[in-house]
mmCIF file of C-alpha atoms in Angstrom:
data_model
loop_
_atom_site.group_PDB
_atom_site.id
_atom_site.type_symbol
_atom_site.label_atom_id
_atom_site.label_comp_id
_atom_site.label_asym_id
_atom_site.label_seq_id
_atom_site.Cartn_x
_atom_site.Cartn_y
_atom_site.Cartn_z
ATOM 1 C CA PRO V 684 0.000 0.000 0.000
ATOM 2 C CA GLY V 685 1.231 3.433 -0.925
ATOM 3 C CA PHE V 686 3.727 2.256 -3.555
ATOM 4 C CA GLU V 687 2.234 2.949 -6.957
ATOM 5 C CA GLY V 688 3.294 4.250 -10.324
ATOM 6 C CA ASP V 689 6.879 5.286 -10.890
ATOM 7 C CA ASP V 690 7.504 6.892 -7.510
ATOM 8 C CA ARG V 691 11.087 6.640 -6.283
ATOM 9 C CA VAL V 692 11.840 4.381 -3.339
ATOM 10 C CA ARG V 693 14.659 4.864 -0.870
ATOM 11 C CA PHE V 694 15.920 1.651 0.700
ATOM 12 C CA ILE V 695 15.386 1.897 4.454
ATOM 13 C CA GLY V 696 18.411 1.442 6.690
ATOM 14 C CA ILE V 697 21.141 1.830 4.109
ATOM 15 C CA ASP V 698 23.160 4.792 2.917
ATOM 16 C CA THR V 699 25.557 3.754 0.195
ATOM 17 C CA LEU V 700 28.067 6.047 -1.452
ATOM 18 C CA GLU V 701 26.712 8.156 -4.302
ATOM 19 C CA THR V 702 26.978 6.650 -7.769
ATOM 20 C CA GLY V 703 30.178 7.791 -9.431
ATOM 21 C CA SER V 704 32.114 8.139 -6.185
ATOM 22 C CA GLY V 705 34.271 5.079 -6.674
ATOM 23 C CA THR V 706 34.438 1.325 -6.944
ATOM 24 C CA LEU V 707 32.437 0.547 -3.810
ATOM 25 C CA ALA V 708 29.494 2.648 -5.011
ATOM 26 C CA SER V 709 29.623 1.010 -8.429
ATOM 27 C CA ASP V 710 29.821 -2.467 -6.902
ATOM 28 C CA ALA V 711 26.841 -1.724 -4.637
ATOM 29 C CA GLN V 712 24.785 -0.517 -7.590
ATOM 30 C CA LYS V 713 25.653 -3.589 -9.678
ATOM 31 C CA TYR V 714 24.834 -5.903 -6.776
ATOM 32 C CA VAL V 715 21.394 -4.368 -6.207
ATOM 33 C CA GLU V 716 20.665 -4.320 -9.935
ATOM 34 C CA SER V 717 21.570 -8.008 -10.226
ATOM 35 C CA LEU V 718 19.234 -8.954 -7.376
ATOM 36 C CA LEU V 719 16.345 -6.957 -8.789
ATOM 37 C CA GLU V 720 16.834 -7.756 -12.479
ATOM 38 C CA ASN V 721 17.075 -11.499 -11.857
ATOM 39 C CA ALA V 722 14.156 -11.675 -9.435
ATOM 40 C CA THR V 723 10.895 -13.250 -10.464
ATOM 41 C CA LYS V 724 9.077 -11.328 -7.736
ATOM 42 C CA VAL V 725 9.924 -7.947 -6.194
ATOM 43 C CA TYR V 726 7.959 -6.688 -3.211
ATOM 44 C CA ILE V 727 8.271 -3.370 -1.406
ATOM 45 C CA GLN V 728 7.259 -3.445 2.240
ATOM 46 C CA ARG V 729 6.341 -0.430 4.317
ATOM 47 C CA ASP V 730 8.162 -0.127 7.638
ATOM 48 C CA PRO V 731 6.026 1.206 10.500
ATOM 49 C CA ALA V 732 9.107 2.612 12.282
ATOM 50 C CA SER V 733 10.267 4.655 9.286
ATOM 51 C CA GLY V 734 6.973 5.905 7.879
ATOM 52 C CA LEU V 735 5.940 6.077 4.243
ATOM 53 C CA THR V 736 8.054 8.950 2.910
ATOM 54 C CA GLY V 737 11.328 10.544 3.832
ATOM 55 C CA THR V 738 13.484 13.464 2.824
ATOM 56 C CA TYR V 739 12.908 14.677 -0.745
ATOM 57 C CA GLY V 740 9.466 13.009 -0.831
ATOM 58 C CA ARG V 741 10.789 9.581 -1.746
ATOM 59 C CA HIS V 742 8.903 6.559 -0.505
ATOM 60 C CA LEU V 743 10.736 4.491 2.108
ATOM 61 C CA GLY V 744 10.713 0.745 1.745
ATOM 62 C CA LEU V 745 12.094 -2.629 2.612
ATOM 63 C CA VAL V 746 12.794 -4.166 -0.779
ATOM 64 C CA TRP V 747 12.389 -7.918 -1.196
ATOM 65 C CA ALA V 748 13.619 -9.792 -4.288
ATOM 66 C CA ASP V 749 12.550 -13.444 -4.365
ATOM 67 C CA ASP V 750 12.236 -13.541 -0.561
ATOM 68 C CA ILE V 751 15.651 -11.906 -0.041
ATOM 69 C CA LEU V 752 15.643 -8.617 1.850
ATOM 70 C CA VAL V 753 17.854 -6.481 -0.374
ATOM 71 C CA ASN V 754 18.352 -3.805 2.322
ATOM 72 C CA TYR V 755 19.794 -6.437 4.672
ATOM 73 C CA MET V 756 22.054 -7.970 2.015
ATOM 74 C CA VAL V 757 23.530 -4.591 1.037
ATOM 75 C CA ILE V 758 24.627 -4.136 4.654
ATOM 76 C CA LYS V 759 25.806 -7.738 5.011
ATOM 77 C CA LYS V 760 27.986 -7.403 1.882
ATOM 78 C CA GLY V 761 29.573 -4.263 3.361
ATOM 79 C CA TYR V 762 28.206 -1.834 0.779
ATOM 80 C CA SER V 763 26.605 0.274 3.512
ATOM 81 C CA GLN V 764 26.788 0.724 7.223
ATOM 82 C CA ASN V 765 23.615 -0.027 9.163
ATOM 83 C CA ASN V 766 21.388 3.031 9.462
ATOM 84 C CA TYR V 767 18.269 1.159 10.536
ATOM 85 C CA SER V 768 16.754 1.812 13.928
ATOM 86 C CA ASP V 769 13.540 0.601 15.501
ATOM 87 C CA GLU V 770 13.599 0.848 19.279
ATOM 88 C CA ASP V 771 10.084 -0.628 19.493
ATOM 89 C CA GLN V 772 11.127 -3.640 17.390
ATOM 90 C CA GLN V 773 7.896 -3.607 15.396
ATOM 91 C CA LEU V 774 9.058 -6.005 12.667
ATOM 92 C CA VAL V 775 10.180 -9.499 13.632
ATOM 93 C CA PHE V 776 11.374 -12.229 11.263
ATOM 94 C CA ASN V 777 12.048 -15.753 12.511
ATOM 95 C CA GLY V 778 11.890 -14.526 16.102
ATOM 96 C CA ILE V 779 14.518 -11.794 15.594
ATOM 97 C CA SER V 780 13.693 -8.097 15.287
ATOM 98 C CA LEU V 781 14.629 -6.410 12.030
ATOM 99 C CA ASP V 782 16.650 -3.989 14.130
ATOM 100 C CA GLN V 783 18.815 -6.905 15.321
ATOM 101 C CA TRP V 784 18.978 -8.462 11.829
ATOM 102 C CA MET V 785 20.504 -5.243 10.510
ATOM 103 C CA LYS V 786 22.992 -5.018 13.384
ATOM 104 C CA ASN V 787 23.975 -8.635 12.763
ATOM 105 C CA ALA V 788 24.487 -7.900 9.060
ATOM 106 C CA GLU V 789 26.857 -5.031 9.803
ATOM 107 C CA ASN V 790 28.767 -7.114 12.349
ATOM 108 C CA TYR V 791 29.132 -9.890 9.755
ATOM 109 C CA ALA V 792 30.532 -7.447 7.178
ATOM 110 C CA LYS V 793 32.978 -6.024 9.717
ATOM 111 C CA GLU V 794 34.127 -9.425 10.981
ATOM 112 C CA ASN V 795 34.679 -10.625 7.405
ATOM 113 C CA ASN V 796 36.314 -7.411 6.129
ATOM 114 C CA LEU V 797 33.726 -6.929 3.407
ATOM 115 C CA GLY V 798 33.108 -3.820 1.321
ATOM 116 C CA MET V 799 33.640 -0.639 3.283
ATOM 117 C CA TRP V 800 35.059 -2.658 6.177
ATOM 118 C CA ALA V 801 37.893 -4.190 4.089
#
């Protein structure tokens, strides 16, 4: 609900480098494109903690590609630090809050020297 037409969507919880600012930004863009282009199903989920729109009027969303949360994977691969926060832990997947999932993803990237943590 709320995601219609060709409105722009900002991926909640991630803040990658701007396109054109180097290899890491380019790699992040290619990674996201590959997930979305090869998906048979893409779903954008609204996050109650973040609201529907953010700065610049863009919609905010959790982006799923074939049951893979793209936002989470971008952090786990080290293309972005974790910027997600939900103190009320409103979204829970497999018994773990999304807030914790995102923290775990960043810790994984750091521990494995991936992307920006290399």
